[in-house]
mmCIF file of C-alpha atoms in Angstrom:
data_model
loop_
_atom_site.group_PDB
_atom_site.id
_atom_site.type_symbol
_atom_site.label_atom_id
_atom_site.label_comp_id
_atom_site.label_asym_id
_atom_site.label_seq_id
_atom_site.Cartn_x
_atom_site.Cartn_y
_atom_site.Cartn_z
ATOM 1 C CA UNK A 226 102.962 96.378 73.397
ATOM 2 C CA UNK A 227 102.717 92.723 72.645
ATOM 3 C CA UNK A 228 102.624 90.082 75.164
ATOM 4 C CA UNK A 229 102.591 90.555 79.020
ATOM 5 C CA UNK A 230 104.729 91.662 81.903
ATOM 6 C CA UNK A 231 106.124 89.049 83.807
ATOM 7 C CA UNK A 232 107.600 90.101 86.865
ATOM 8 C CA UNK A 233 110.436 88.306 89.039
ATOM 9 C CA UNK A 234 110.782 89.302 92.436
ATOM 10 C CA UNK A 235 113.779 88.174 94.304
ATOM 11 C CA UNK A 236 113.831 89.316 98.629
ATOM 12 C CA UNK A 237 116.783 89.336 100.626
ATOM 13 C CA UNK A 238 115.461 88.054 103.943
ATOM 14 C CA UNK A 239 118.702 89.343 105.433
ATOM 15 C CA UNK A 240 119.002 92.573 104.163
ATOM 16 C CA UNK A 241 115.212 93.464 103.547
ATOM 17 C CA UNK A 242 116.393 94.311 100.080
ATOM 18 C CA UNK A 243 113.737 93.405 96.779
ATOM 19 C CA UNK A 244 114.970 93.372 93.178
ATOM 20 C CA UNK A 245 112.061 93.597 90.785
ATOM 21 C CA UNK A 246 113.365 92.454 87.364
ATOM 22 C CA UNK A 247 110.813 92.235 83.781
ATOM 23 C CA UNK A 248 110.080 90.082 80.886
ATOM 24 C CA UNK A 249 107.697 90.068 78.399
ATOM 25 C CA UNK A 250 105.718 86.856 78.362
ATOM 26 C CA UNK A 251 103.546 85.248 74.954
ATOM 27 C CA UNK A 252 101.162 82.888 75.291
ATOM 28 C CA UNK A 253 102.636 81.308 72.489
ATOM 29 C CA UNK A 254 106.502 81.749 72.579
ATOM 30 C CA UNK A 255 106.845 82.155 76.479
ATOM 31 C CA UNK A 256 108.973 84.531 77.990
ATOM 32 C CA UNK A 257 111.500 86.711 75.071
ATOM 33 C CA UNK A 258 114.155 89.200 75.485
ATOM 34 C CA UNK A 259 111.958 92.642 74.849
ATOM 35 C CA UNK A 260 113.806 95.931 74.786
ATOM 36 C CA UNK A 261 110.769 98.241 76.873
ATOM 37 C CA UNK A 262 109.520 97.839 79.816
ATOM 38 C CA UNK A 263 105.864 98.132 81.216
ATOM 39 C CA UNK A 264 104.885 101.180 84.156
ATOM 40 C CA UNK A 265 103.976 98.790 86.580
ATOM 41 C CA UNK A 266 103.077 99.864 89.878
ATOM 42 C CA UNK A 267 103.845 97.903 93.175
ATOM 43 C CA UNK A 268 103.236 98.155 97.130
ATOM 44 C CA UNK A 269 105.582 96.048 98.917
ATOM 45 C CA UNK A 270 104.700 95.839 103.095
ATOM 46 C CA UNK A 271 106.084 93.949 105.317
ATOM 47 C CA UNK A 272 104.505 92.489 108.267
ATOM 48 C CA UNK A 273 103.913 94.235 111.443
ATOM 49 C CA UNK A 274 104.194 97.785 109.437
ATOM 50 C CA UNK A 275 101.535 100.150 108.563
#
């Protein structure tokens, strides 16, 4: 795939909730709409768990 992932991570301090949204990013056009999507993989902790 051209481009990179760009990844956007919004957290609901209230809720403990995390919405993980993607965009491809260009060095030389910036961030475009892009109809896939990159496997990506994530750990999300949060403090005072193991």
């Amino acid at each position: 795939k051209a481009g990179h992932p760009m990844l956007s991570v919004t957290i609901d301090q209230r809720t403990g909730t995390m919405q993980v949204t993607q965009a491809r990013w260009e060095r030389t056009t910036g961030s475009s709409a892009f109809p896939g999507i990159w496997d990506i993989p994530i750990t999300w902790t949060r403090e005072g768990e193991d």
